[in-house]
Every structure is written in structure tokens, then in C-alpha cells.
Amino acid sequence: MENQSEQNNIPAIVVDDPWLTPYIPEIQRRIDSFDQKLSSINERFGSLDSFASAYKYLGFNYDTEKKGWWYREWAPAAYSLSLIGDFNNWNRDTHPLTKLENGVWEIFVADGEDGLLHAQKVKVHIHGETGHMDRIPAYITRTIQDINTYDFAGQLWKPAKEFKWTDKKFKPTTKAPIIYECHIGMAQEREGVGSYAEFTALTLPRIAALGYNTIQIMAIMEHPYYGSFGYHVSNFFAASSRFGTPEELKTLIDTAHKLGITVLLDIVHSHAVKNVAEGLAQFDGSDGQYFHDGPRGFHTQWDSYLFNYGKEEVLQFLLSNLKFWIEEYHFDGFRFDGITSMLYFHHGITDFDHYDKYFVSMVDWDVLTYLQLANTLIHEIKPNALSIAEDMSGMPGMCRLPAEGGLGFDYRLGMGIPDYWIKIIKEKADEDWDIHEMWGMLGNRRWKEKTIAYAESHDQALVGDKTLAFWLMDKEMYFSMSVHQHNHIIDRGMAMHKMLRLITFAIGGEGYLNFIGNEFGHPEWVDFPRIGNDWSYKYARRQWSLADNPDLKYKFLLNFDKAMLALEQEKNILNASPAVQLHMDTSNKVIVAERNNLIFVFSFNPHLSIQDYQFYVPQNGTYRIILNTDRPEFGGFNRIDDNLDYHAIDNKLSIYLTNRTALVLEKVK
């Protein structure tokens, strides 16, 4: 293969990492299994794209020639199926489905007095081994919840006026994604559930103004329990109706594209809700239709079911789901949730301290092949699409092509970085921070595999934990964020918040991510309404007024975030080669690094400001500060004159370095 070494046909990822040599047979098996599966699909279905078009056959599809609706369902173990809904007064006897080959059932409902109409509610009544039950069709594209009974039902959706896209010329960001991770329902300030329309009108302009080029939207796939943050999906082809209509979501995406913003969907193919009434569990009356039978099919920690990725119909369901979101809603790619849980039989509940942990009978080969096919399909449909893996294991080849022995993702999330920041903030005094350990964490990524770095995401702030700002400043944020007050806890927290973000950005990866509101140091935590908090929305919203209030210090953190992203737009840092270590001063806790010809200086010293601080740089010449966390507009103390020129002689630069300050210098001549 062209992506393998000509020498002994060694997989490319082994050529790049000889420590993988003992695992060549297993890595070769990855390649062979993928090739065999793809060849089989091409031979039997014509192409991977055709195989992933099941939603155009199963579910509800309108026949323009016959003037009516086909409804088809895969339910191999069911005894009988009948279509019920508003159109037939929920009569379980009038519209039985006919069973075809391969466990598929179908019915055609012609237009007319008793025909299916737009916005009508529908379900399918299934008689199976477990008895009779009304279910939501598996490929339904919209569900709604009854405000009185709280029950979900499918809703037929075919407006008279088709949505008109205006984004034909838009090209997604493929290099240096700067991602704004967001949640539609919590994007507004009022205590309640936000809407697609509100997000489009109020939140998108904020994101664009800050300089983010990508948004990653959480909790879009329909989920019955709002408090699950979208991770217990029930209806995989349905955009959550609690936020609005499909057209309103399409308007959001179309508007984002007009603003030059790439839109990613947080795709949850790692597990599914166990609810029988709303989801896929025991859909045809059996335990093993979409999921594995027995313990292998249930995740005890997540309280959810696990797909059987080796079953062809399940593989087709999930691949079709990816194609659906790209084609129907124009999503530009996906952040794949829970990859570690998917890949390993132990779901990642172990320490990955040896290469054996990535191989040697611990990996689900069906999952490997599914992910390789998924990434191949995504980039086949949309060549500029982005796929990001949420993997904490560091699986070799995660972001390499299948032909090279990889899984095909474009990026992986640097999940260890935010956990590390929280850990040292909680457990160590500032004087005990280890700069070599910090550098090791930020630079710990596989060669030729790109990483999205981030200081915090939704994970760090979900109930039971706190935002980075709140860890740094805690209750003082309630009383001491006025611009007219001085408070040493706030001063320290503001300084560290800026430094941790900049060092993560500069050294941690080839992309960057921020969770909604954290750019201005949103306080507290994220907690969705539940029994334990009396169904409160107090912590399931974003308090934009904090950042907009000129009398509060949140504006300083917002200003810095915007300046940091402006620096990226101008200097193209993330797309450059990894940062090079220039100077490590353990006693003064100073890190100096170079990336894309910029010099990054970080002083984590809690107390000492140093005159005539000297370090080596790659080139002689004149340098000037282009970003300074100590500027007054960033809430700093304005101790350094950014207009000064600094002259490097004999490759040595001398600057005034204040405590808890980060500087970026550029050679100007």
C-alpha cells in the first residue's frame, strides 16, 4: 500500500514509532479488516455512500410518483407491526405492516382523506416476545414531548416550503480549528431552555466577534432527559425539538456559515439511552437487536446500552446517521463522544501505562472497523469535514489514515490537559508547581497526530466540579469582581486564568477549544434541572451580563480571549510546528518557548518580578512585545512598557519579567 513503508511493507505508524514493532500483526489486522469490510460493502451495495443511505429507505420517505408515504422498519424478531398516529386515531388494527426479507417491514400510506400530513404525531405498535408496545420509529427525524403527559412521540415533518440553503460556497475550517463548545439550551441568561432562534440571534454574533472559527454543538440528538446533557440519546436522526424546529436549526447552521464559522455536531455513537418507551432498547421485542446481549451490551457506569458494531444493520444505522447529519443539516463534521469507552472491553477503566494496553485482546475490533469506515465516509461525503476523537487513552494511530494503520480522525482531544490544571490547582501551592511536569503534559502528543488543546470544557464544570475560574477564585467572585476593588485572590486568579489559557493555546496542540462562557471566566458550575436541585435552571444558563457589565472584571478576561485569538488569526500559531523549548528556570518558575518565530515567556513565579531577566533566543535582532497578560485592558497592572524594543545580542535577550505574567515577543528587525 502506498501509505506503508516499502521496507517489508511495514505499516506507516510503525515506521514513525518503532516501539510499535511488536504489534505489527495487530496493526496489519486493522488495515486488512478495514479493507475487507470496505470491499464487501462496495461489492454488495455499490459504495460506502450507498450503504450509508439507509435513512432514505427506512423510516418515513415520501414517494412523489405514487403520492404518498413509505414507512419501513427493521425489526427482525417482531411478530407484527402496525402504524399508528393522528392520521388513524391511533387505531392499532387499520394499518399493519408487511414483512419483507432481512427483517424489514413496510407499509405505503397514500395521500388523501386518511393520509399522513405534516406535523402529525406517529408511532409504531410492535408485537414481540416481550408483548405489545407503542414505539417511536427508529429512523424518525423529529420527536415531540406532550406538555401534559411528558410522553414523546414521533412527528412527521415535511413543511410545504422547503428550506433554502445559502451556504454553497462555504468551506469548513480544516486547519487550526478554534472551537467554541456550546449548548443551545443553556446559551441564554434567563432561567429556562434556550432555542435555536435565540442562539442564532444572540450567541452566534458573540462567537464570531471573539474570533472563533468553529462551533461544536452539544446535545442536538434527541434525548428524553434534559439533565443528561445530551448523552443518553433516544432518537439518533432527530434534532431535539425542545430547542425549536428543524428549520430553525438549519437557519442557525446557515447563519454560522455566513459568518465563516464551521459547525460540528457532538455525535453520540458510544451508547444509547436504556429507556424502552423512547429509545431503541428491546425495539423488536428482543434484547439483541441494536445492542449486544447480556453484560457486554450494558455500561454500568453510564447506565446505558452499547451498540453491537459488528452487526451489519447496526453498522448501517450508525453510518447512515453520520451521512444524514451532513446532508440534511449541513454539519461540517463531528466530535465523537466516548471513543475510549467504545474501543476497549473495559471501557477505559484502567491506566494506559504500556503499549500492551492498546492491543493484546483488549480492543473491540468491530469498533475499530466502524470508526475507520465512519471517518472514511465523512471525508468521502465532505472532503473538508472535521472529525475529532474524544479519547483519553492515547490509542496509537487515532489520527492516522486507515491505510497507515490508523483510525482516520483528524484530531484528538487533549483530555489530560484540563484535568492536570484542575489537579494542581486543587492539590499544590503555587510555589510547588513543577514547570517540567507542565511542559511534559502540554507536549505529550503523538507525532503526526493532531491534538485539540483546551484548559477546560463542559466536563470540568458539570455538577460536582467547578469552572477553572471558580477553582482559582471561588466565593470571592461573588463579592470582589468590581473594577473598583482590589483583592489578592481575584488578582491571582485573573492572572493565572489568562496564563493557563495562553500556555495551553501556545504549546498544547494544533487546535484550541473553549466551553461557552468560560472565555470570560464564567463562575460556579454547570448543573441541569433535576430532582436534587428542585428542577432549577440557575446553573444551566450563561450570565452574559457579567461580561457586558463595564464595572466588573469579567470584561478583562473576555478582552484577553479576544486578543489571544486575534494573535492566532494574524500569526498562524496553531498550524505551525510544535513549540520548541528554549529556557526552563525551575527556581523562578519561568518557561520560554518558540513557536512559529514567536517567543512565548511564562513566569509562574508567585511573588518575584525580575529586572534584566535573560534567556537565549534563536536569532539576534530587535524584539517587541505583541501580547502581554499584564496590560490594564486585561485586568493587569501595566508594569511592562510594550512599546520598548528589546535587542538580542549573542542570541541573548534581556527583559523585565513580572510575576504571574505571560508575554509574546516577535522579532521586528
XYZ file of C-alpha atoms in Angstrom:
669
model
C 0.000 0.000 0.000
C 1.252 3.474 -0.804
C 0.884 4.645 2.807
C 3.040 1.844 4.133
C 6.792 1.623 4.165
C 8.236 -0.126 1.129
C 10.629 -1.856 3.511
C 8.918 -5.119 4.450
C 5.537 -3.431 3.920
C 5.599 -2.115 7.493
C 2.550 -0.017 8.479
C 3.354 3.688 8.413
C 2.516 4.257 12.075
C 5.143 1.644 12.990
C 7.741 3.295 10.764
C 7.098 6.529 12.651
C 7.075 4.788 16.040
C 9.359 1.735 16.187
C 8.101 0.937 19.707
C 5.018 -0.405 17.920
C 7.077 -3.067 16.115
C 5.918 -5.949 18.380
C 2.334 -5.129 17.415
C 2.756 -5.163 13.631
C 0.463 -8.215 13.231
C -2.382 -6.479 15.078
C -1.859 -3.178 13.276
C -1.802 -5.029 9.966
C -5.015 -6.717 11.033
C -6.570 -3.262 11.427
C -5.677 -2.469 7.844
C -6.808 -5.816 6.485
C -10.094 -5.859 8.417
C -10.950 -2.385 7.153
C -10.027 -3.246 3.565
C -12.056 -6.446 3.655
C -15.120 -4.774 5.140
C -14.985 -1.859 2.725
C -14.542 -4.221 -0.229
C -17.505 -6.287 0.927
C -19.672 -3.186 1.226
C -18.617 -1.906 -2.189
C -19.296 -5.281 -3.775
C -22.746 -5.746 -2.238
C -24.024 -2.145 -2.066
C -22.064 -0.391 -4.802
C -20.291 2.056 -2.493
C -19.887 3.071 1.126
C -22.054 6.093 0.401
C -24.892 3.880 -0.843
C -24.553 1.624 2.185
C -24.861 4.701 4.405
C -28.104 5.824 2.770
C -30.432 3.596 4.786
C -32.397 6.591 6.061
C -33.598 7.141 2.500
C -35.196 3.699 2.559
C -36.038 3.016 6.197
C -38.194 5.345 8.255
C -40.633 7.723 6.532
C -39.944 8.678 2.926
C -42.312 10.474 0.592
C -42.874 8.972 -2.868
C -43.533 11.818 -5.325
C -44.650 9.432 -8.083
C -47.103 7.360 -6.053
C -48.153 10.396 -3.973
C -47.836 9.003 -0.519
C -45.553 7.846 2.274
C -43.494 4.703 2.584
C -42.758 3.669 6.117
C -40.236 0.898 6.679
C -38.737 -0.514 9.855
C -36.063 -3.091 10.577
C -37.479 -5.323 13.327
C -36.377 -8.916 12.625
C -37.681 -10.537 15.843
C -41.085 -8.824 15.891
C -44.281 -10.806 15.322
C -46.191 -7.885 13.813
C -46.038 -4.122 13.315
C -48.741 -1.536 12.693
C -48.509 2.188 12.063
C -50.497 4.392 14.422
C -50.922 8.120 14.828
C -53.119 11.137 14.490
C -53.997 10.127 10.942
C -55.861 6.956 12.026
C -56.879 7.996 15.555
C -54.180 5.690 16.952
C -56.001 2.589 15.783
C -53.637 -0.393 16.034
C -55.615 -2.528 13.552
C -56.056 -0.360 10.461
C -52.503 -0.038 9.125
C -50.494 -3.258 9.539
C -47.020 -3.510 8.005
C -45.940 -6.307 5.708
C -42.771 -8.228 6.499
C -40.142 -8.358 3.744
C -36.757 -10.059 3.628
C -33.965 -9.319 6.106
C -36.343 -8.425 8.898
C -37.686 -5.260 7.245
C -41.381 -4.351 7.459
C -43.163 -1.806 5.260
C -46.408 -0.008 4.516
C -47.454 2.593 1.951
C -49.960 5.268 3.004
C -51.349 7.178 0.049
C -52.284 10.835 0.154
C -55.941 11.503 0.680
C -58.502 11.816 3.419
C -56.728 9.297 5.645
C -53.193 10.170 4.524
C -50.244 11.263 6.607
C -49.820 15.008 6.985
C -47.058 17.331 8.093
C -46.731 17.705 11.888
C -48.909 14.702 12.692
C -47.773 12.535 15.579
C -46.916 8.904 14.788
C -45.696 5.727 16.476
C -45.373 2.091 15.530
C -47.162 -0.595 17.515
C -44.906 -3.641 17.859
C -45.907 -7.111 18.984
C -42.860 -9.074 20.021
C -41.544 -11.557 22.525
C -41.936 -9.048 25.362
C -45.553 -8.257 24.463
C -47.282 -5.294 22.832
C -45.870 -1.779 22.933
C -46.147 1.526 21.089
C -42.686 2.656 19.981
C -41.087 5.658 18.295
C -39.815 4.695 14.811
C -36.061 4.114 14.838
C -35.291 6.419 11.882
C -37.730 9.176 12.868
C -36.382 12.660 12.127
C -38.390 14.532 14.740
C -39.946 13.772 18.107
C -42.027 15.982 20.371
C -42.988 15.755 24.021
C -46.534 16.115 25.290
C -46.613 19.013 27.770
C -49.191 17.239 29.932
C -48.122 13.586 29.950
C -44.402 14.217 29.169
C -44.546 11.302 26.712
C -42.535 11.520 23.495
C -43.949 10.678 20.072
C -42.606 10.771 16.562
C -43.706 13.678 14.399
C -43.924 13.561 10.637
C -42.050 16.553 9.293
C -42.493 17.791 5.728
C -43.235 21.518 5.558
C -44.830 22.817 2.371
C -41.918 25.189 1.896
C -38.530 23.509 1.630
C -35.634 25.180 3.443
C -33.355 27.172 1.146
C -29.668 26.951 1.958
C -27.348 29.842 1.072
C -24.021 28.268 2.068
C -22.973 26.615 -1.178
C -19.636 28.461 -1.303
C -18.751 27.885 2.355
C -15.619 25.856 3.043
C -15.109 24.414 6.547
C -12.020 25.132 8.611
C -9.627 22.215 8.216
C -6.500 23.699 9.765
C -6.156 25.241 13.214
C -9.766 24.932 14.397
C -10.553 27.357 17.227
C -13.608 25.687 18.697
C -16.388 27.215 20.751
C -18.079 24.322 22.537
C -21.687 25.239 23.203
C -25.113 24.034 24.282
C -28.260 25.564 22.781
C -30.434 25.215 25.867
C -28.023 26.887 28.270
C -26.822 29.644 25.931
C -29.226 32.304 27.215
C -29.226 34.198 30.502
C -32.808 33.651 31.579
C -33.534 30.587 33.683
C -35.065 28.243 31.138
C -34.344 26.386 27.916
C -32.853 28.411 25.112
C -33.823 27.998 21.470
C -32.110 27.624 18.109
C -33.507 31.037 17.150
C -32.156 32.730 20.288
C -28.746 31.174 19.732
C -28.692 32.389 16.127
C -29.663 35.935 17.045
C -27.789 36.411 20.312
C -24.938 33.934 20.706
C -23.539 33.467 17.201
C -22.620 37.173 16.873
C -20.671 36.951 20.149
C -18.764 33.904 18.954
C -17.900 35.495 15.625
C -16.806 38.758 17.274
C -14.400 36.889 19.547
C -12.683 35.206 16.593
C -13.714 31.558 16.925
C -13.838 29.801 13.559
C -15.696 26.659 14.688
C -18.593 25.796 16.965
C -19.176 22.369 18.457
C -22.824 21.971 19.421
C -23.702 19.602 22.235
C -26.981 17.782 22.927
C -28.587 18.102 19.493
C -29.570 14.450 19.053
C -32.883 13.913 20.843
C -32.661 12.799 24.451
C -35.607 12.353 26.817
C -33.839 13.624 29.948
C -32.562 17.187 29.578
C -30.180 16.741 32.501
C -28.199 14.065 30.643
C -26.516 16.889 28.686
C -27.489 15.027 25.536
C -25.545 11.872 26.314
C -28.491 9.482 26.689
C -29.711 9.657 23.100
C -33.056 8.121 22.240
C -33.667 9.223 18.637
C -30.500 9.407 16.593
C -31.919 11.079 13.482
C -33.977 13.687 15.346
C -32.717 17.155 16.267
C -34.019 17.944 19.727
C -37.398 19.645 19.444
C -37.057 21.261 22.877
C -34.909 23.910 21.157
C -37.160 24.513 18.137
C -37.861 23.225 14.646
C -35.522 21.604 12.108
C -35.727 24.757 10.001
C -34.561 26.857 12.929
C -31.539 24.591 13.402
C -30.811 24.812 9.689
C -31.042 28.606 9.898
C -28.536 28.539 12.759
C -26.064 26.482 10.715
C -26.626 28.512 7.549
C -26.055 31.735 9.513
C -22.889 30.330 11.079
C -21.585 29.513 7.620
C -22.290 33.081 6.503
C -20.132 34.230 9.414
C -17.330 31.893 8.322
C -17.905 29.501 11.197
C -17.550 25.729 10.807
C -20.254 23.748 12.629
C -19.540 20.411 14.330
C -22.060 18.057 15.892
C -21.268 16.269 19.130
C -22.151 12.787 17.880
C -23.020 10.134 20.453
C -22.489 6.693 18.946
C -20.802 5.321 22.051
C -24.024 4.293 23.787
C -27.807 4.852 23.868
C -30.470 5.536 26.454
C -31.909 2.437 28.126
C -35.472 3.835 28.043
C -37.750 1.407 26.264
C -40.567 3.870 25.553
C -38.407 6.479 23.813
C -35.328 4.638 22.557
C -34.088 1.531 20.743
C -33.962 -0.882 23.684
C -35.882 -4.113 23.004
C -37.296 -2.425 19.923
C -38.406 -5.605 18.170
C -39.065 -7.438 21.435
C -35.586 -8.940 21.680
C -32.550 -7.883 23.711
C -30.008 -8.149 20.927
C -31.338 -6.119 18.025
C -29.244 -2.948 18.141
C -27.191 -3.813 21.218
C -25.083 -6.683 22.487
C -26.877 -9.318 24.532
C -26.023 -9.666 28.206
C -23.403 -7.712 30.207
C -21.440 -6.707 27.109
C -24.418 -4.668 25.974
C -24.740 -2.524 29.087
C -22.457 0.171 30.509
C -22.953 0.054 34.261
C -21.288 3.397 34.946
C -23.238 5.221 32.270
C -26.483 3.274 32.812
C -26.946 2.878 29.076
C -26.901 0.318 26.266
C -23.933 -0.445 24.000
C -24.240 -0.981 20.258
C -23.247 -4.180 18.508
C -20.912 -2.626 15.927
C -20.296 -5.997 14.309
C -23.896 -6.392 13.149
C -24.361 -5.116 9.608
C -27.718 -3.432 10.221
C -26.322 -1.581 13.243
C -23.246 -0.529 11.281
C -25.534 0.742 8.538
C -27.725 2.582 11.063
C -24.761 4.453 12.555
C -23.033 5.246 9.257
C -26.337 6.425 7.790
C -26.741 8.634 10.833
C -23.455 10.381 10.037
C -24.433 10.925 6.425
C -27.866 12.207 7.447
C -26.495 14.966 9.686
C -24.051 16.101 6.991
C -26.508 16.072 4.114
C -29.739 17.110 5.828
C -28.340 19.726 8.215
C -25.014 20.652 6.555
C -22.931 19.872 9.625
C -19.229 20.122 8.794
C -18.084 17.210 10.898
C -18.267 15.604 14.287
C -16.746 15.371 17.698
C -17.125 11.671 18.522
C -18.097 11.158 22.152
C -16.762 8.336 24.315
C -14.227 6.807 21.939
C -12.243 5.278 24.808
C -15.328 3.525 26.133
C -16.121 2.204 22.667
C -12.661 0.890 21.866
C -11.915 -1.217 24.911
C -13.840 -4.045 26.505
C -13.025 -2.486 29.895
C -14.332 0.909 28.625
C -11.087 2.640 29.523
C -11.265 1.880 33.226
C -7.518 1.250 33.508
C -4.169 3.022 33.350
C -2.714 3.168 29.853
C 0.867 2.722 31.006
C 2.088 0.202 28.430
C 1.563 -0.378 24.709
C 0.068 -3.779 25.545
C -2.983 -1.884 26.848
C -3.778 -0.780 23.285
C -3.619 -4.280 21.886
C -3.440 -7.848 23.202
C -7.140 -8.772 23.182
C -8.268 -5.598 24.946
C -9.687 -3.839 21.878
C -13.070 -4.373 20.229
C -12.178 -4.967 16.576
C -15.703 -4.231 15.410
C -15.370 -0.741 16.881
C -12.020 -0.186 15.191
C -13.518 -1.069 11.819
C -16.613 1.054 12.437
C -14.514 4.126 13.260
C -12.315 3.583 10.193
C -15.413 3.326 7.998
C -17.018 6.323 9.704
C -14.047 8.585 9.053
C -13.695 7.326 5.506
C -17.371 8.052 4.854
C -17.287 11.514 6.433
C -14.369 12.646 4.286
C -15.814 10.990 1.200
C -19.072 12.924 1.541
C -17.428 16.164 2.636
C -13.674 16.250 1.921
C -13.134 19.273 4.181
C -15.060 17.781 7.087
C -13.523 17.581 10.554
C -13.624 14.532 12.798
C -12.413 14.758 16.385
C -11.972 11.866 18.792
C -12.734 12.177 22.480
C -10.140 9.649 23.586
C -8.183 9.728 26.816
C -6.232 6.525 26.189
C -3.790 7.834 23.594
C -4.508 4.973 21.197
C -1.687 4.900 18.586
C -2.941 5.762 15.127
C -6.077 7.539 16.293
C -5.396 10.398 13.892
C -3.728 8.496 11.078
C -5.326 7.137 7.925
C -6.693 3.576 7.940
C -4.185 2.639 5.228
C -1.403 3.714 7.605
C -2.733 1.566 10.420
C -4.862 4.330 11.925
C -8.497 5.080 12.654
C -8.809 8.130 10.421
C -9.634 11.005 12.782
C -8.332 14.486 12.021
C -7.781 15.466 15.643
C -7.968 14.043 19.134
C -8.877 15.980 22.262
C -6.032 16.677 24.689
C -8.106 15.414 27.593
C -5.259 15.207 30.073
C -4.540 18.946 29.975
C -7.662 20.318 31.718
C -7.615 17.514 34.265
C -4.000 18.377 35.011
C -4.737 22.077 35.574
C -7.574 21.275 37.959
C -5.427 18.737 39.795
C -2.514 21.060 40.511
C -4.786 23.976 41.416
C -6.558 21.743 43.937
C -3.526 19.930 45.314
C -0.478 22.209 45.089
C 0.532 25.633 46.312
C 1.741 27.940 43.538
C 5.284 27.611 44.865
C 5.165 23.862 44.250
C 4.130 23.902 40.593
C 6.612 21.917 38.502
C 7.355 23.624 35.183
C 8.946 20.493 33.700
C 5.848 18.500 34.545
C 3.726 21.225 32.955
C 5.785 21.144 29.772
C 5.600 17.374 29.668
C 1.815 17.415 29.935
C 1.352 20.076 27.247
C 3.765 18.437 24.820
C 2.583 14.857 25.345
C 1.088 14.004 21.983
C 1.909 11.542 19.254
C 3.970 12.648 16.287
C 1.869 13.327 13.176
C -1.361 13.125 15.201
C -3.032 16.467 15.803
C -4.464 17.492 19.157
C -7.156 19.961 20.213
C -5.844 21.606 23.368
C -8.091 23.142 25.994
C -7.851 24.413 29.546
C -11.427 23.365 30.350
C -14.530 22.041 28.633
C -18.043 21.142 29.767
C -16.590 18.082 31.534
C -14.706 20.132 34.097
C -17.728 22.219 35.102
C -20.513 19.637 35.201
C -22.220 19.156 38.551
C -19.771 18.020 41.194
C -16.956 20.190 39.893
C -16.320 23.849 39.112
C -15.129 26.078 36.282
C -11.445 26.921 36.149
C -12.174 30.490 37.213
C -14.155 29.291 40.211
C -11.393 26.903 41.260
C -8.990 29.845 41.156
C -11.186 32.472 42.824
C -14.128 30.628 44.401
C -16.569 32.643 46.537
C -14.544 35.857 46.096
C -16.102 36.043 42.631
C -19.424 36.842 44.316
C -18.071 39.861 46.195
C -14.833 41.138 44.677
C -15.113 41.319 40.883
C -15.788 45.041 40.800
C -13.234 47.071 38.856
C -13.165 49.431 41.837
C -11.976 46.742 44.254
C -8.593 45.164 44.887
C -8.472 41.607 46.142
C -5.358 39.437 46.119
C -7.364 36.237 45.464
C -9.028 37.808 42.438
C -5.725 39.283 41.234
C -4.044 35.897 41.449
C -6.994 34.098 39.833
C -7.284 36.530 36.925
C -3.561 36.334 36.222
C -3.471 32.547 36.341
C -6.632 32.190 34.246
C -5.012 34.132 31.402
C -1.680 32.333 31.701
C -3.166 28.841 31.748
C -5.190 29.579 28.644
C -2.284 31.089 26.753
C 0.197 28.327 27.586
C -2.404 25.692 26.683
C -3.062 27.505 23.429
C 0.594 28.038 22.540
C 2.064 24.670 23.481
C -0.763 22.147 23.876
C -1.853 21.315 20.348
C -2.776 22.142 16.770
C -6.276 23.344 17.628
C -7.947 25.007 20.605
C -11.281 24.647 22.390
C -13.241 26.733 24.881
C -16.577 25.982 26.539
C -19.332 28.574 26.256
C -18.864 31.434 28.711
C -15.519 30.301 30.049
C -13.770 32.846 27.854
C -14.793 35.474 30.410
C -14.330 33.271 33.461
C -17.903 32.140 33.988
C -18.210 31.273 37.673
C -19.632 28.311 39.520
C -20.505 25.071 37.701
C -22.957 23.544 35.225
C -25.979 21.778 36.677
C -29.116 20.986 34.723
C -32.561 20.823 36.341
C -33.065 17.613 38.313
C -34.717 16.349 41.475
C -31.610 17.114 43.523
C -31.737 20.853 42.749
C -35.535 21.236 42.728
C -35.528 21.368 38.926
C -33.656 24.660 38.877
C -32.164 26.304 35.775
C -29.940 28.608 37.822
C -26.753 26.838 36.775
C -27.939 25.781 33.311
C -27.523 29.182 31.668
C -24.813 31.681 30.739
C -24.676 35.033 32.521
C -23.563 37.235 29.624
C -24.361 40.319 31.692
C -21.258 39.612 33.764
C -19.020 40.100 30.738
C -21.064 43.027 29.409
C -21.007 44.975 32.676
C -18.259 47.639 32.446
C -17.975 47.715 36.235
C -16.989 44.041 36.532
C -13.630 42.398 35.870
C -15.072 39.650 33.694
C -14.651 42.034 30.759
C -10.878 41.843 31.212
C -10.810 38.083 30.703
C -13.065 38.485 27.673
C -10.726 41.117 26.225
C -7.778 38.790 26.679
C -9.526 35.870 24.990
C -10.298 38.054 22.004
C -6.704 39.316 21.846
C -5.321 35.772 22.050
C -7.484 34.643 19.147
C -6.580 37.749 17.148
C -2.932 36.807 17.612
C -3.681 33.356 16.179
C -5.508 34.823 13.195
C -2.557 37.089 12.440
C 0.358 34.770 13.232
C -0.999 31.299 12.407
C 0.412 29.667 15.540
C -1.676 26.502 15.778
C -0.909 25.375 12.256
C 2.840 25.719 12.847
C 5.249 23.072 14.075
C 5.084 22.248 17.803
C 6.601 24.674 20.284
C 10.340 24.384 20.924
C 11.612 24.680 24.479
C 14.146 27.499 24.813
C 14.533 28.066 28.535
C 13.365 26.339 31.715
C 14.078 28.112 35.008
C 12.937 25.924 37.866
C 13.863 28.285 40.672
C 11.983 31.235 39.170
C 9.278 29.066 37.535
C 9.833 30.505 34.065
C 9.148 28.756 30.761
C 10.326 30.225 27.448
C 9.348 28.606 24.149
C 9.355 29.404 20.449
C 6.555 28.637 18.022
C 6.234 29.964 14.500
C 9.007 32.520 15.157
C 7.238 33.966 18.206
C 8.796 33.870 21.668
C 6.420 32.889 24.488
C 7.528 33.738 28.024
C 5.624 32.458 31.046
C 6.521 33.497 34.588
C 4.574 31.399 37.097
C 6.558 32.982 39.916
C 4.017 33.895 42.631
C 5.951 36.842 44.041
C 9.170 37.845 42.300
C 9.440 40.328 39.435
C 12.894 40.290 37.876
C 14.773 43.150 36.238
C 17.123 42.214 33.415
C 15.817 38.650 33.080
C 17.977 36.934 30.443
C 17.444 33.935 28.191
C 18.583 32.681 24.801
C 16.594 33.115 21.592
C 17.182 31.529 18.163
C 18.014 34.799 16.378
C 19.710 38.091 17.130
C 17.766 41.235 16.372
C 15.127 43.553 17.761
C 12.104 42.106 19.519
C 8.856 43.723 20.607
C 6.035 42.543 22.891
C 2.857 41.833 20.923
C 0.793 40.277 23.730
C 1.101 40.931 27.452
C -1.256 39.460 30.056
C -0.370 42.302 32.444
C -1.966 45.000 30.289
C -4.654 47.055 32.052
C -7.311 46.154 29.464
C -6.762 42.539 30.509
C -7.037 43.343 34.212
C -3.287 43.520 34.690
C -1.113 46.072 36.475
C 0.589 47.671 33.465
C 4.058 47.036 34.851
C 5.733 46.467 31.479
C 6.097 49.003 28.670
C 5.047 47.219 25.494
C 6.491 49.992 23.337
C 10.069 49.185 24.256
C 12.401 47.444 21.835
C 14.412 44.507 23.168
C 17.719 43.781 21.446
C 19.072 40.235 21.302
C 22.849 40.191 21.210
C 24.772 36.922 21.049
C 21.345 35.261 20.972
C 20.592 36.565 24.441
C 17.538 38.648 25.262
C 17.044 40.697 28.430
C 13.580 41.811 29.607
C 11.754 42.991 32.698
C 9.719 39.944 33.754
C 6.969 40.488 36.279
C 5.424 37.743 38.395
C 2.391 35.808 37.127
C 2.796 37.262 33.649
C 2.917 35.833 30.145
C 4.471 37.685 27.217
C 4.633 37.042 23.487
C 7.518 38.692 21.635
C 8.117 38.994 17.912
C 11.326 39.809 16.068
C 10.624 43.059 14.240
C 14.057 43.636 12.658
